[in-house]
Amino acid sequence: MMGGARVGKSSIISQFLYDKFLSRYRETVEELHRGEYELPDGASLTLDILDTSGAYQFPAMRDLSISTADAFILVYSVDSKESWDQVRDLRQLIVTKRGTRVPIVVVGNKAELHYRAVPKELAETTAEYDWDCGYVECSAKENQNIVQVFKELLAQAKIQYNLSPAVRRRRQSLPNYVGTGGSKSAKSRYMLKRNSCTVA
């Protein structure tokens, strides 16, 4: 999960995993969250969602996120042209490092606002047709289209899913970035029954 500061990245994650809106802003350095879901074939899907800093004071951490993530959600605020420009730059950085085949969803947050600095038609057309990415507008504050953000991400990744609350087995929050040291062994242990997807 990437994007500028104060665009609502943490609030989107909080609504999706914990049904809570974060009313107070707290600057994120890096936090890893986890959600587990049943898939139609009986396997489970583990979403490791890395909430990254919008300040980008740590370029090495950003580069590590880009090099290790399986998919990306790029968030901007519909009332901020600067945050849209940051998404454009992030998407270009991802494509430069990873190529065009990595799943990306562009998310316009704060859709409840009347003022728009970025017209929906421009953002949607650019994301879907120029960049070949998914596009969703949502409101973390009003809990609108939050699940759709992650459904679109899984659709871009071509993963069959069921994200209804009834099949959520458990929710777990990991407060700090765990790193990738044990990820291969963890994946190999569960590869027969688990699909793992890391979202940055």
Short mmCIF file of C-alpha atoms in Angstrom, two decimals:
data_model
loop_
_atom_site.label_atom_id
_atom_site.label_comp_id
_atom_site.label_asym_id
_atom_site.label_seq_id
_atom_site.Cartn_x
_atom_site.Cartn_y
_atom_site.Cartn_z
CA MET A 1 0.00 0.00 0.00
CA MET A 2 1.78 3.11 -1.25
CA GLY A 3 0.96 6.78 -1.74
CA GLY A 4 1.56 10.23 -0.32
CA ALA A 5 1.12 11.27 3.28
CA ARG A 6 -2.43 11.76 4.64
CA VAL A 7 -4.18 10.13 1.69
CA GLY A 8 -5.78 7.45 3.91
CA LYS A 9 -3.69 4.33 3.35
CA SER A 10 -3.83 3.25 6.98
CA SER A 11 -7.55 4.05 7.20
CA ILE A 12 -8.33 1.87 4.18
CA ILE A 13 -6.46 -1.05 5.77
CA SER A 14 -8.14 -0.44 9.14
CA GLN A 15 -11.63 -0.43 7.60
CA PHE A 16 -10.89 -3.55 5.55
CA LEU A 17 -9.39 -5.68 8.32
CA TYR A 18 -10.86 -4.25 11.51
CA ASP A 19 -14.01 -2.30 10.49
CA LYS A 20 -12.60 0.84 12.12
CA PHE A 21 -11.94 4.32 10.80
CA LEU A 22 -8.80 6.01 12.09
CA SER A 23 -10.04 9.48 12.96
CA ARG A 24 -6.67 10.71 14.22
CA TYR A 25 -3.74 10.98 11.86
CA ARG A 26 -0.62 9.12 12.91
CA GLU A 27 2.36 9.08 10.60
CA THR A 28 3.23 5.55 9.50
CA VAL A 29 6.79 4.41 9.07
CA GLU A 30 5.99 0.83 8.09
CA GLU A 31 3.45 -1.68 9.43
CA LEU A 32 2.52 -5.14 8.28
CA HIS A 33 -1.05 -6.42 8.60
CA ARG A 34 -2.41 -9.86 7.77
CA GLY A 35 -5.79 -11.21 6.71
CA GLU A 36 -6.60 -14.85 5.93
CA TYR A 37 -9.44 -16.05 3.70
CA GLU A 38 -10.81 -19.32 2.36
CA LEU A 39 -10.62 -19.88 -1.41
CA PRO A 40 -13.24 -21.79 -3.41
CA ASP A 41 -10.87 -24.75 -3.92
CA GLY A 42 -10.43 -25.22 -0.17
CA ALA A 43 -7.04 -23.53 0.03
CA SER A 44 -6.52 -20.32 1.97
CA LEU A 45 -5.29 -16.94 0.85
CA THR A 46 -3.03 -14.94 3.15
CA LEU A 47 -2.87 -11.22 2.44
CA ASP A 48 0.18 -9.58 3.99
CA ILE A 49 -0.56 -5.88 3.61
CA LEU A 50 2.42 -3.59 4.08
CA ASP A 51 1.40 -0.06 5.04
CA THR A 52 4.25 2.18 3.90
CA SER A 53 5.27 5.70 4.83
CA GLY A 54 3.91 8.52 2.72
CA ALA A 55 6.84 10.75 3.60
CA TYR A 56 9.42 8.60 1.76
CA GLN A 57 12.17 9.61 4.17
CA PHE A 58 13.56 6.10 3.83
CA PRO A 59 14.13 5.37 0.12
CA ALA A 60 15.83 2.04 0.91
CA MET A 61 12.65 0.82 2.63
CA ARG A 62 10.57 1.95 -0.34
CA ASP A 63 12.89 0.18 -2.78
CA LEU A 64 12.70 -3.01 -0.69
CA SER A 65 8.91 -2.84 -0.71
CA ILE A 66 8.85 -2.46 -4.48
CA SER A 67 11.29 -5.30 -5.07
CA THR A 68 9.54 -7.82 -2.79
CA ALA A 69 5.78 -7.15 -3.11
CA ASP A 70 3.52 -9.34 -5.24
CA ALA A 71 1.06 -6.52 -5.96
CA PHE A 72 0.56 -2.81 -5.31
CA ILE A 73 -2.25 -0.52 -4.20
CA LEU A 74 -1.38 3.09 -5.03
CA VAL A 75 -3.55 5.55 -3.08
CA TYR A 76 -4.18 9.23 -3.73
CA SER A 77 -6.71 11.66 -2.32
CA VAL A 78 -9.24 12.97 -4.83
CA ASP A 79 -8.82 16.51 -3.45
CA SER A 80 -5.04 16.56 -3.89
CA LYS A 81 -3.33 16.93 -7.27
CA GLU A 82 0.02 16.48 -5.53
CA SER A 83 -0.99 13.04 -4.25
CA TRP A 84 -2.10 12.06 -7.79
CA ASP A 85 1.30 13.13 -9.12
CA GLN A 86 2.95 10.98 -6.43
CA VAL A 87 0.93 7.96 -7.60
CA ARG A 88 2.05 8.65 -11.16
CA ASP A 89 5.69 8.74 -10.02
CA LEU A 90 5.32 5.60 -7.88
CA ARG A 91 3.72 3.67 -10.70
CA GLN A 92 6.59 4.65 -13.03
CA LEU A 93 9.13 3.59 -10.40
CA ILE A 94 7.40 0.22 -10.00
CA VAL A 95 7.30 -0.35 -13.76
CA THR A 96 10.97 0.59 -14.07
CA LYS A 97 11.99 -1.87 -11.36
CA ARG A 98 9.45 -4.66 -11.92
CA GLY A 99 8.06 -4.33 -15.45
CA THR A 100 4.44 -3.92 -16.55
CA ARG A 101 3.07 -7.30 -15.50
CA VAL A 102 2.94 -6.73 -11.73
CA PRO A 103 -0.66 -6.21 -10.50
CA ILE A 104 -1.42 -2.58 -9.61
CA VAL A 105 -4.64 -0.94 -8.46
CA VAL A 106 -4.91 2.85 -8.32
CA VAL A 107 -7.25 4.02 -5.55
CA GLY A 108 -8.84 7.44 -5.23
CA ASN A 109 -9.70 7.86 -1.54
CA LYS A 110 -11.91 10.48 0.16
CA ALA A 111 -14.58 10.07 -2.52
CA GLU A 112 -17.10 11.59 -0.09
CA LEU A 113 -15.58 15.04 -0.62
CA HIS A 114 -17.36 17.49 -2.93
CA TYR A 115 -14.18 19.25 -4.01
CA ARG A 116 -12.04 17.36 -6.50
CA ALA A 117 -8.60 18.31 -7.68
CA VAL A 118 -8.44 15.22 -9.90
CA PRO A 119 -11.50 14.46 -12.08
CA LYS A 120 -12.63 10.84 -11.81
CA GLU A 121 -12.73 10.46 -15.61
CA LEU A 122 -9.10 11.53 -15.93
CA ALA A 123 -7.85 9.25 -13.14
CA GLU A 124 -9.89 6.24 -14.25
CA THR A 125 -8.95 6.59 -17.93
CA THR A 126 -5.27 7.07 -17.11
CA ALA A 127 -5.15 4.10 -14.73
CA GLU A 128 -7.18 1.64 -16.82
CA TYR A 129 -6.25 2.55 -20.39
CA ASP A 130 -2.87 4.29 -20.26
CA TRP A 131 -1.36 2.25 -17.42
CA ASP A 132 -3.39 -0.98 -17.76
CA CYS A 133 -4.07 -0.99 -14.00
CA GLY A 134 -7.21 -1.46 -11.93
CA TYR A 135 -9.02 1.62 -10.60
CA VAL A 136 -11.35 2.07 -7.62
CA GLU A 137 -12.68 5.13 -5.82
CA CYS A 138 -13.48 4.67 -2.14
CA SER A 139 -14.16 6.47 1.10
CA ALA A 140 -12.34 5.11 4.14
CA LYS A 141 -14.25 7.58 6.31
CA GLU A 142 -17.67 6.32 5.20
CA ASN A 143 -16.53 2.72 4.57
CA GLN A 144 -17.54 2.81 0.91
CA ASN A 145 -15.98 0.51 -1.69
CA ILE A 146 -13.24 -0.64 0.71
CA VAL A 147 -13.67 -4.35 -0.01
CA GLN A 148 -13.84 -3.51 -3.73
CA VAL A 149 -10.27 -2.19 -3.54
CA PHE A 150 -8.98 -5.62 -2.53
CA LYS A 151 -11.34 -7.49 -4.86
CA GLU A 152 -9.94 -5.46 -7.74
CA LEU A 153 -6.40 -6.23 -6.61
CA LEU A 154 -7.09 -9.97 -6.59
CA ALA A 155 -8.80 -9.67 -9.97
CA GLN A 156 -5.69 -7.95 -11.35
CA ALA A 157 -3.61 -10.79 -9.87
CA LYS A 158 -6.03 -13.33 -11.41
CA ILE A 159 -6.75 -14.98 -8.05
CA GLN A 160 -10.13 -16.61 -7.40
CA TYR A 161 -11.37 -15.27 -4.08
CA ASN A 162 -14.17 -14.92 -1.59
CA LEU A 163 -13.73 -11.94 0.71
CA SER A 164 -17.11 -12.00 2.42
CA PRO A 165 -16.91 -11.57 6.21
CA ALA A 166 -18.50 -15.00 6.77
CA VAL A 167 -15.40 -16.79 5.47
CA ARG A 168 -12.77 -14.73 7.23
CA ARG A 169 -11.01 -17.21 9.48
CA ARG A 170 -8.96 -14.78 11.50
CA ARG A 171 -7.45 -11.34 11.43
CA GLN A 172 -4.00 -10.65 12.70
CA SER A 173 -2.03 -7.42 12.90
CA LEU A 174 1.74 -7.46 12.97
CA PRO A 175 2.96 -4.08 14.22
CA ASN A 176 6.32 -4.01 12.46
CA TYR A 177 7.69 -5.01 9.10
CA VAL A 178 8.83 -8.60 9.46
CA GLY A 179 11.11 -8.69 6.43
CA THR A 180 11.58 -11.43 3.87
CA GLY A 181 14.15 -13.65 5.54
CA GLY A 182 11.74 -16.47 6.33
CA SER A 183 9.23 -15.98 3.58
CA LYS A 184 10.54 -18.70 1.26
CA SER A 185 10.55 -21.36 3.94
CA ALA A 186 7.09 -20.29 5.10
CA LYS A 187 5.77 -20.49 1.57
CA SER A 188 7.34 -23.88 0.94
CA ARG A 189 5.82 -25.26 4.17
CA TYR A 190 2.32 -24.26 3.12
CA MET A 191 2.53 -24.33 -0.67
CA LEU A 192 0.12 -27.27 -0.96
CA LYS A 193 -2.73 -25.50 0.85
CA ARG A 194 -1.91 -21.81 0.89
CA ASN A 195 -1.60 -19.00 -1.63
CA SER A 196 0.36 -16.06 -0.27
CA CYS A 197 0.19 -12.54 -1.64
CA THR A 198 2.15 -9.60 -0.32
CA VAL A 199 0.62 -6.21 -1.05
CA ALA A 200 2.62 -3.02 -0.83
#
